[in-house]
DNA sequence: TATTGTTATACTCTATAACTATA
DNA sequence: TATAGTTATAGAGTATAACAATA
């Protein structure tokens, strides 16, 4: 339809009007700020995710952890290697299954995760600085989280962050 | 972002409470839908961006295009190779500078871009389905765009759509 | 035989640099 | 000398597959 080859617009949909564009810009800004904060952590953002995940609840196996964070279990090996070398986590034998390892955060790991979490909060605020009003911010967060959780239910993708994997496949659709 | 009680005396910051997480989930959902739509385009999302960019205004050089879309000029070469092979764009000599090529969309290219744009709009609506109310959607779009354009001014990153590129990094990069 | 974790390999995307042809 | 475009090479990041130990 619309077979009008309009020079300056064709079918409309200017870039600034694009949802994906806006989301991308915003996420990119946040990621930039976040990865500055997380630059010091072995494994970067991923390493931080592991730290918070193991600090949050009982010891998990590597596989559990990998599934939860949406990374391949081979990647998890490298990730944990780095974190362990840095003294942030430990691999302990699982008394119930000698194949598995229980991953626990060391005191240093918990402490680091703690301080990073605070700094990430600042990064969030930086991104949200475009909405000076407190009410606008709350509104945005609220709407965003409604959308995110809805999407998440539609898309029962295990959990938080298959993000990486999925997006990769997606983008990899290159001809 | 409220102060939640946390399990291990940690610092909280549950995953679902994280701005980066929500943004990532949403962008991922959109990317997934979008790349399904764009799977047929050589170069995927990038290819689509090129198509719309060249269809939107006067013929540009490859370098201009690369800068505008935030991709390396070496990447632009491959991208245009694919698009040209598919008969979607043409490289024409620039009468004013024999080093440069002017990139123009072929009729087929414009037509494809046009139909894809429509289908992308549907993808947007799919993602926004979590906000049933029209007013909520408008509000979200409005707030998001305010944020995005503000961030963009702070961050003079070339322009429109580093999306694709950043999406990789970003994705791996949730805080 | 299946599963946890490790290791080795291949593939994708991107960046860097070298090369050409023009300016 | 500098610039537009191309090509070749190397690097990060990820997935695939083979392997060892255990179930």
Short mmCIF file of C-alpha atoms (C1' of nucleotides) in Angstrom, two decimals:
data_model
loop_
_atom_site.label_atom_id
_atom_site.label_comp_id
_atom_site.label_asym_id
_atom_site.label_seq_id
_atom_site.Cartn_x
_atom_site.Cartn_y
_atom_site.Cartn_z
CA UNK A 1 0.00 0.00 0.00
CA UNK A 2 1.09 3.53 0.24
CA UNK A 3 3.03 3.41 -2.89
CA UNK A 4 4.12 6.93 -2.50
CA UNK A 5 7.82 7.18 -2.66
CA UNK A 6 7.84 10.36 -0.69
CA UNK A 7 11.34 11.66 -0.67
CA UNK A 8 11.41 12.77 2.87
CA UNK A 9 9.61 10.12 4.71
CA UNK A 10 8.14 7.44 2.61
CA UNK A 11 6.14 5.63 5.20
CA UNK A 12 6.79 7.89 8.06
CA UNK A 13 8.10 6.35 11.20
CA UNK A 14 10.82 8.80 11.91
CA UNK A 15 13.57 7.46 14.03
CA UNK A 16 12.80 9.59 17.02
CA UNK A 17 9.35 8.15 16.91
CA UNK A 18 10.61 4.66 17.22
CA UNK A 19 10.05 2.80 20.42
CA UNK A 20 13.02 0.59 19.85
CA UNK A 21 15.22 3.57 19.31
CA UNK A 22 14.21 5.21 22.54
CA UNK A 23 14.55 2.02 24.50
CA UNK A 24 17.92 1.43 22.98
CA UNK A 25 19.19 4.89 23.73
CA UNK A 26 18.07 4.63 27.29
CA UNK A 27 19.37 1.17 27.90
CA UNK A 28 22.63 2.08 26.28
CA UNK A 29 23.01 5.09 28.54
CA UNK A 30 22.30 2.99 31.55
CA UNK A 31 24.63 0.26 30.44
CA UNK A 32 27.39 2.72 29.90
CA UNK A 33 27.03 4.14 33.35
CA UNK A 34 26.63 0.70 34.86
CA UNK A 35 29.62 -0.80 33.18
CA UNK A 36 31.75 2.07 34.36
CA UNK A 37 30.74 1.12 37.86
CA UNK A 38 31.23 -2.56 37.19
CA UNK A 39 34.47 -2.27 35.30
CA UNK A 40 36.45 -3.42 38.30
CA UNK A 41 34.49 -6.63 38.81
CA UNK A 42 35.87 -9.72 37.16
CA UNK A 43 33.42 -10.61 34.45
CA UNK A 44 31.94 -7.13 34.49
CA UNK A 45 28.16 -6.94 34.70
CA UNK A 46 27.89 -10.69 34.54
CA UNK A 47 30.22 -11.05 37.45
CA UNK A 48 28.09 -8.66 39.43
CA UNK A 49 24.99 -10.64 38.65
CA UNK A 50 26.63 -13.77 39.92
CA UNK A 51 27.72 -12.05 43.08
CA UNK A 52 24.26 -10.76 43.86
CA UNK A 53 22.65 -14.04 42.92
CA UNK A 54 24.79 -16.11 45.22
CA UNK A 55 24.59 -13.54 47.96
CA UNK A 56 20.83 -13.47 47.80
CA UNK A 57 20.01 -17.01 48.68
CA UNK A 58 21.35 -20.42 49.47
CA UNK A 59 24.33 -21.85 47.70
CA UNK A 60 23.57 -22.93 44.18
CA UNK A 61 25.22 -25.18 41.70
CA UNK A 62 26.94 -23.72 38.70
CA UNK A 63 24.29 -25.05 36.42
CA UNK A 64 21.49 -23.53 38.43
CA UNK A 65 23.30 -20.25 38.39
CA UNK A 66 23.90 -20.41 34.67
CA UNK A 67 20.27 -21.13 33.94
CA UNK A 68 19.09 -18.40 36.19
CA UNK A 69 21.30 -15.79 34.62
CA UNK A 70 20.75 -17.05 31.13
CA UNK A 71 24.35 -17.77 30.33
CA UNK A 72 25.80 -20.92 28.96
CA UNK A 73 27.26 -23.27 31.53
CA UNK A 74 30.60 -23.13 29.78
CA UNK A 75 30.62 -19.38 30.22
CA UNK A 76 29.77 -19.80 33.85
CA UNK A 77 32.93 -21.79 34.32
CA UNK A 78 35.13 -18.95 33.10
CA UNK A 79 33.12 -16.42 35.02
CA UNK A 80 33.53 -18.32 38.27
CA UNK A 81 37.20 -18.91 37.58
CA UNK A 82 37.74 -15.18 37.49
CA UNK A 83 35.59 -14.45 40.50
CA UNK A 84 37.26 -17.16 42.51
CA UNK A 85 40.72 -15.96 41.59
CA UNK A 86 39.70 -12.53 42.84
CA UNK A 87 38.57 -14.04 46.13
CA UNK A 88 34.95 -13.02 45.67
CA UNK A 89 33.34 -16.44 45.54
CA UNK A 90 34.22 -19.98 46.50
CA UNK A 91 33.46 -23.35 44.99
CA UNK A 92 32.59 -25.82 47.67
CA UNK A 93 31.90 -29.50 47.23
CA UNK A 94 28.27 -30.42 47.41
CA UNK A 95 27.96 -33.11 50.05
CA UNK A 96 24.90 -34.49 48.34
CA UNK A 97 26.32 -34.73 44.85
CA UNK A 98 30.00 -34.98 44.29
CA UNK A 99 29.69 -33.82 40.70
CA UNK A 100 28.28 -30.47 41.68
CA UNK A 101 29.86 -27.42 43.31
CA UNK A 102 28.09 -25.05 45.63
CA UNK A 103 28.91 -21.46 44.90
CA UNK A 104 29.08 -19.09 47.84
CA UNK A 105 30.14 -15.49 48.10
CA UNK A 106 33.05 -14.67 50.35
CA UNK A 107 32.77 -11.77 52.78
CA UNK A 108 34.77 -9.71 50.31
CA UNK A 109 32.35 -10.69 47.58
CA UNK A 110 29.32 -9.68 49.58
CA UNK A 111 30.90 -6.42 50.53
CA UNK A 112 31.80 -5.61 46.98
CA UNK A 113 28.34 -6.46 45.73
CA UNK A 114 26.92 -4.24 48.39
CA UNK A 115 28.90 -1.17 47.47
CA UNK A 116 28.35 -1.74 43.77
CA UNK A 117 24.63 -1.95 44.28
CA UNK A 118 24.67 1.47 45.81
CA UNK A 119 26.65 2.93 42.99
CA UNK A 120 24.36 1.35 40.46
CA UNK A 121 21.50 3.12 42.09
CA UNK A 122 23.27 6.35 41.41
CA UNK A 123 23.68 5.30 37.82
CA UNK A 124 19.95 4.78 37.60
CA UNK A 125 19.33 8.21 38.91
CA UNK A 126 21.68 9.62 36.35
CA UNK A 127 19.70 8.04 33.57
CA UNK A 128 16.45 9.24 35.05
CA UNK A 129 17.75 12.76 35.32
CA UNK A 130 15.80 13.61 32.20
CA UNK A 131 12.71 13.53 34.33
CA UNK A 132 13.31 16.17 36.94
CA UNK A 133 10.00 15.67 38.66
CA UNK A 134 9.79 12.96 41.24
CA UNK A 135 6.29 12.11 40.14
CA UNK A 136 7.33 11.64 36.54
CA UNK A 137 10.07 9.32 37.62
CA UNK A 138 7.80 7.22 39.71
CA UNK A 139 5.31 7.12 36.91
CA UNK A 140 7.92 6.01 34.45
CA UNK A 141 9.27 3.32 36.71
CA UNK A 142 5.82 2.09 37.40
CA UNK A 143 4.81 1.89 33.76
CA UNK A 144 8.10 0.34 32.80
CA UNK A 145 7.82 -2.34 35.38
CA UNK A 146 4.28 -3.12 34.43
CA UNK A 147 5.43 -3.57 30.87
CA UNK A 148 8.46 -5.59 31.79
CA UNK A 149 6.65 -7.98 34.04
CA UNK A 150 3.88 -8.42 31.53
CA UNK A 151 6.33 -9.16 28.77
CA UNK A 152 8.09 -11.54 31.06
CA UNK A 153 4.96 -13.55 31.68
CA UNK A 154 4.21 -13.73 27.99
CA UNK A 155 7.70 -14.88 27.44
CA UNK A 156 8.50 -17.43 30.04
CA UNK A 157 12.15 -17.13 29.44
CA UNK A 158 13.46 -18.72 32.53
CA UNK A 159 14.37 -15.55 34.25
CA UNK A 160 16.00 -12.26 34.40
CA UNK A 161 18.56 -12.28 31.77
CA UNK A 162 18.48 -14.49 28.80
CA UNK A 163 18.80 -11.12 27.39
CA UNK A 164 22.26 -11.75 26.14
CA UNK A 165 21.59 -15.04 24.55
CA UNK A 166 18.35 -14.07 22.95
CA UNK A 167 19.52 -10.80 21.64
CA UNK A 168 22.49 -12.43 20.14
CA UNK A 169 20.50 -14.92 18.18
CA UNK A 170 18.27 -12.16 17.16
CA UNK A 171 20.87 -9.89 15.85
CA UNK A 172 22.70 -12.73 14.34
CA UNK A 173 19.91 -13.00 11.86
CA UNK A 174 22.13 -11.23 9.53
CA UNK A 175 21.88 -12.30 5.92
CA UNK B 1 14.21 1.22 44.55
CA UNK B 2 12.63 1.41 47.85
CA UNK B 3 14.55 0.20 50.77
CA UNK B 4 13.68 -3.40 50.89
CA UNK B 5 14.52 -5.89 53.49
CA UNK B 6 17.09 -8.18 52.18
CA UNK B 7 17.82 -11.77 52.85
CA UNK B 8 21.42 -12.12 53.73
CA UNK B 9 21.84 -8.76 55.28
CA UNK B 10 22.81 -7.81 51.80
CA UNK B 11 22.11 -4.61 50.04
CA UNK B 12 18.92 -5.59 48.41
CA UNK B 13 18.47 -4.52 44.86
CA UNK B 14 16.32 -7.38 43.79
CA UNK B 15 16.42 -8.08 40.13
CA UNK B 16 12.86 -7.10 39.44
CA UNK B 17 13.53 -3.79 41.08
CA UNK B 18 16.31 -2.89 38.77
CA UNK B 19 15.86 -0.28 36.11
CA UNK B 20 18.39 -1.94 33.86
CA UNK B 21 16.63 -5.21 34.17
CA UNK B 22 13.28 -3.77 33.17
CA UNK B 23 14.75 -1.87 30.29
CA UNK B 24 16.57 -4.96 29.16
CA UNK B 25 13.52 -7.15 29.31
CA UNK B 26 11.52 -4.68 27.35
CA UNK B 27 14.16 -4.04 24.75
CA UNK B 28 14.75 -7.71 24.38
CA UNK B 29 11.08 -8.34 23.79
CA UNK B 30 10.99 -5.61 21.23
CA UNK B 31 14.18 -6.80 19.60
CA UNK B 32 12.85 -10.27 19.34
CA UNK B 33 9.65 -9.16 17.70
CA UNK B 34 11.49 -6.70 15.50
CA UNK B 35 14.09 -9.11 14.30
CA UNK B 36 11.45 -11.61 13.39
CA UNK B 37 10.10 -8.93 11.15
CA UNK B 38 13.53 -7.95 9.92
CA UNK B 39 14.91 -11.43 9.48
CA UNK B 40 14.45 -11.26 5.74
CA UNK B 41 16.42 -8.05 5.30
CA UNK B 42 20.08 -8.41 4.51
CA UNK B 43 21.91 -7.08 7.50
CA UNK B 44 18.87 -7.47 9.71
CA UNK B 45 18.01 -4.43 11.84
CA UNK B 46 21.03 -2.59 10.53
CA UNK B 47 20.00 -3.14 6.99
CA UNK B 48 16.59 -1.77 7.76
CA UNK B 49 18.09 1.30 9.30
CA UNK B 50 20.13 1.91 6.22
CA UNK B 51 17.10 1.50 4.01
CA UNK B 52 15.04 3.99 5.94
CA UNK B 53 17.92 6.40 6.23
CA UNK B 54 18.60 6.51 2.52
CA UNK B 55 14.93 6.60 1.71
CA UNK B 56 14.37 9.51 3.98
CA UNK B 57 16.50 12.14 2.38
CA UNK B 58 18.94 12.91 -0.34
CA UNK B 59 21.61 10.49 -1.35
CA UNK B 60 24.38 10.21 1.17
CA UNK B 61 27.88 8.96 1.10
CA UNK B 62 28.77 5.75 2.85
CA UNK B 63 30.73 7.62 5.45
CA UNK B 64 27.88 9.95 6.22
CA UNK B 65 25.61 6.99 6.55
CA UNK B 66 28.01 5.14 8.78
CA UNK B 67 28.41 8.11 11.09
CA UNK B 68 24.72 8.69 11.28
CA UNK B 69 23.94 5.13 12.18
CA UNK B 70 26.87 4.80 14.49
CA UNK B 71 28.53 1.93 12.69
CA UNK B 72 32.07 1.64 11.57
CA UNK B 73 32.67 2.51 7.96
CA UNK B 74 34.16 -0.90 7.36
CA UNK B 75 30.94 -2.46 8.56
CA UNK B 76 29.00 -0.18 6.28
CA UNK B 77 30.84 -1.64 3.34
CA UNK B 78 29.69 -5.16 4.08
CA UNK B 79 26.21 -3.98 4.88
CA UNK B 80 25.88 -2.18 1.58
CA UNK B 81 27.38 -5.12 -0.26
CA UNK B 82 24.55 -7.29 1.00
CA UNK B 83 21.86 -4.74 0.38
CA UNK B 84 23.12 -4.07 -3.11
CA UNK B 85 23.28 -7.75 -3.94
CA UNK B 86 19.66 -8.00 -2.87
CA UNK B 87 18.75 -5.14 -5.18
CA UNK B 88 17.61 -2.87 -2.37
CA UNK B 89 20.13 -0.06 -2.74
CA UNK B 90 22.50 1.21 -5.36
CA UNK B 91 25.94 2.76 -5.21
CA UNK B 92 26.18 5.62 -7.65
CA UNK B 93 29.22 7.65 -8.43
CA UNK B 94 29.24 11.08 -6.89
CA UNK B 95 29.76 13.55 -9.73
CA UNK B 96 31.36 15.99 -7.34
CA UNK B 97 33.84 13.58 -5.77
CA UNK B 98 34.94 10.50 -7.57
CA UNK B 99 36.08 8.87 -4.37
CA UNK B 100 32.63 8.89 -2.87
CA UNK B 101 29.52 6.85 -3.63
CA UNK B 102 26.00 8.09 -3.30
CA UNK B 103 23.72 5.53 -1.78
CA UNK B 104 20.17 5.45 -3.02
CA UNK B 105 17.33 3.06 -2.35
CA UNK B 106 15.88 1.22 -5.31
CA UNK B 107 12.11 1.07 -5.72
CA UNK B 108 12.23 -2.42 -4.28
CA UNK B 109 14.20 -1.09 -1.34
CA UNK B 110 11.73 1.67 -0.64
CA UNK B 111 8.84 -0.69 -0.90
CA UNK B 112 10.41 -3.17 1.45
CA UNK B 113 11.25 -0.49 3.98
CA UNK B 114 7.72 0.71 3.79
CA UNK B 115 6.12 -2.60 4.54
CA UNK B 116 8.62 -3.37 7.25
CA UNK B 117 7.90 -0.10 8.96
CA UNK B 118 4.29 -1.05 9.25
CA UNK B 119 5.06 -4.42 10.66
CA UNK B 120 7.43 -2.88 13.14
CA UNK B 121 4.64 -0.72 14.34
CA UNK B 122 2.69 -3.82 15.10
CA UNK B 123 5.67 -5.16 16.98
CA UNK B 124 5.67 -2.02 19.09
CA UNK B 125 2.06 -2.48 19.91
CA UNK B 126 2.74 -6.02 20.92
CA UNK B 127 5.35 -4.88 23.39
CA UNK B 128 3.08 -2.16 24.71
CA UNK B 129 0.27 -4.62 25.18
CA UNK B 130 1.13 -4.69 28.86
CA UNK B 131 -0.46 -1.27 29.11
CA UNK B 132 -4.00 -1.80 27.97
CA UNK B 133 -5.04 1.78 28.48
CA UNK B 134 -4.37 4.18 25.67
CA UNK B 135 -3.53 6.89 28.14
CA UNK B 136 -0.94 4.79 29.88
CA UNK B 137 0.69 4.01 26.59
CA UNK B 138 0.84 7.60 25.57
CA UNK B 139 2.23 8.49 28.94
CA UNK B 140 4.90 5.85 28.71
CA UNK B 141 5.92 6.84 25.23
CA UNK B 142 6.06 10.44 26.24
CA UNK B 143 8.17 9.85 29.31
CA UNK B 144 10.43 7.45 27.46
CA UNK B 145 11.05 9.89 24.70
CA UNK B 146 11.76 12.69 27.10
CA UNK B 147 14.33 10.50 28.76
CA UNK B 148 15.83 9.30 25.53
CA UNK B 149 16.23 12.70 24.01
CA UNK B 150 17.65 14.08 27.20
CA UNK B 151 20.16 11.31 27.43
CA UNK B 152 21.00 11.82 23.82
CA UNK B 153 21.87 15.45 24.35
CA UNK B 154 24.04 14.59 27.31
CA UNK B 155 25.68 11.93 25.28
CA UNK B 156 26.54 13.22 21.88
CA UNK B 157 26.93 9.75 20.52
CA UNK B 158 26.71 10.30 16.91
CA UNK B 159 23.04 9.75 16.63
CA UNK B 160 20.02 7.74 16.13
CA UNK B 161 20.74 4.15 16.20
CA UNK B 162 23.69 2.63 17.77
CA UNK B 163 20.96 0.40 18.86
CA UNK B 164 21.99 -2.65 17.01
CA UNK B 165 25.61 -2.33 17.88
CA UNK B 166 25.05 -1.41 21.43
CA UNK B 167 22.44 -4.02 21.83
CA UNK B 168 25.13 -6.62 21.92
CA UNK B 169 27.15 -4.93 24.51
CA UNK B 170 24.17 -3.77 26.32
CA UNK B 171 22.63 -7.01 26.49
CA UNK B 172 25.57 -8.62 27.99
CA UNK B 173 25.66 -5.68 30.17
CA UNK B 174 22.79 -5.55 32.46
CA UNK B 175 23.78 -4.23 35.81
"C1'" DT C 1 22.94 -44.06 30.33
"C1'" DA C 2 22.45 -39.27 32.05
"C1'" DT C 3 24.43 -35.20 34.28
"C1'" DT C 4 28.03 -31.65 36.37
"C1'" DG C 5 31.74 -29.28 35.28
"C1'" DT C 6 35.88 -28.52 32.33
"C1'" DT C 7 38.36 -27.88 28.17
"C1'" DA C 8 39.10 -27.18 23.19
"C1'" DT C 9 37.35 -25.52 18.92
"C1'" DA C 10 34.66 -22.81 15.69
"C1'" DC C 11 31.88 -19.08 14.55
"C1'" DT C 12 30.01 -14.21 14.73
"C1'" DC C 13 30.56 -9.52 15.21
"C1'" DT C 14 33.49 -5.70 15.61
"C1'" DA C 15 37.66 -2.90 15.52
"C1'" DT C 16 42.43 -1.84 13.60
"C1'" DA C 17 45.30 -1.25 10.09
"C1'" DA C 18 46.90 -1.47 5.44
"C1'" DC C 19 45.87 -0.59 0.71
"C1'" DT C 20 43.66 2.00 -3.67
"C1'" DA C 21 42.02 5.79 -5.86
"C1'" DT C 22 41.07 10.07 -5.66
"C1'" DA C 23 41.40 15.02 -3.74
"C1'" DT D 1 49.04 15.17 2.76
"C1'" DA D 2 44.32 13.86 3.66
"C1'" DT D 3 39.96 11.43 2.58
"C1'" DA D 4 36.32 7.62 0.66
"C1'" DG D 5 36.02 3.15 0.25
"C1'" DT D 6 37.80 -1.61 0.32
"C1'" DT D 7 40.11 -5.54 2.11
"C1'" DA D 8 42.68 -8.39 5.53
"C1'" DT D 9 43.75 -9.48 10.15
"C1'" DA D 10 43.06 -9.85 14.98
"C1'" DG D 11 40.38 -9.51 18.92
"C1'" DA D 12 36.25 -10.17 22.24
"C1'" DG D 13 32.21 -13.01 23.13
"C1'" DT D 14 29.54 -16.84 22.50
"C1'" DA D 15 28.01 -21.47 21.24
"C1'" DT D 16 29.17 -26.48 20.12
"C1'" DA D 17 31.25 -30.55 21.09
"C1'" DA D 18 34.21 -33.70 23.31
"C1'" DC D 19 35.88 -35.23 27.71
"C1'" DA D 20 36.31 -36.67 32.91
"C1'" DA D 21 34.09 -37.69 37.06
"C1'" DT D 22 30.05 -39.04 39.21
"C1'" DA D 23 25.20 -40.36 39.49
#
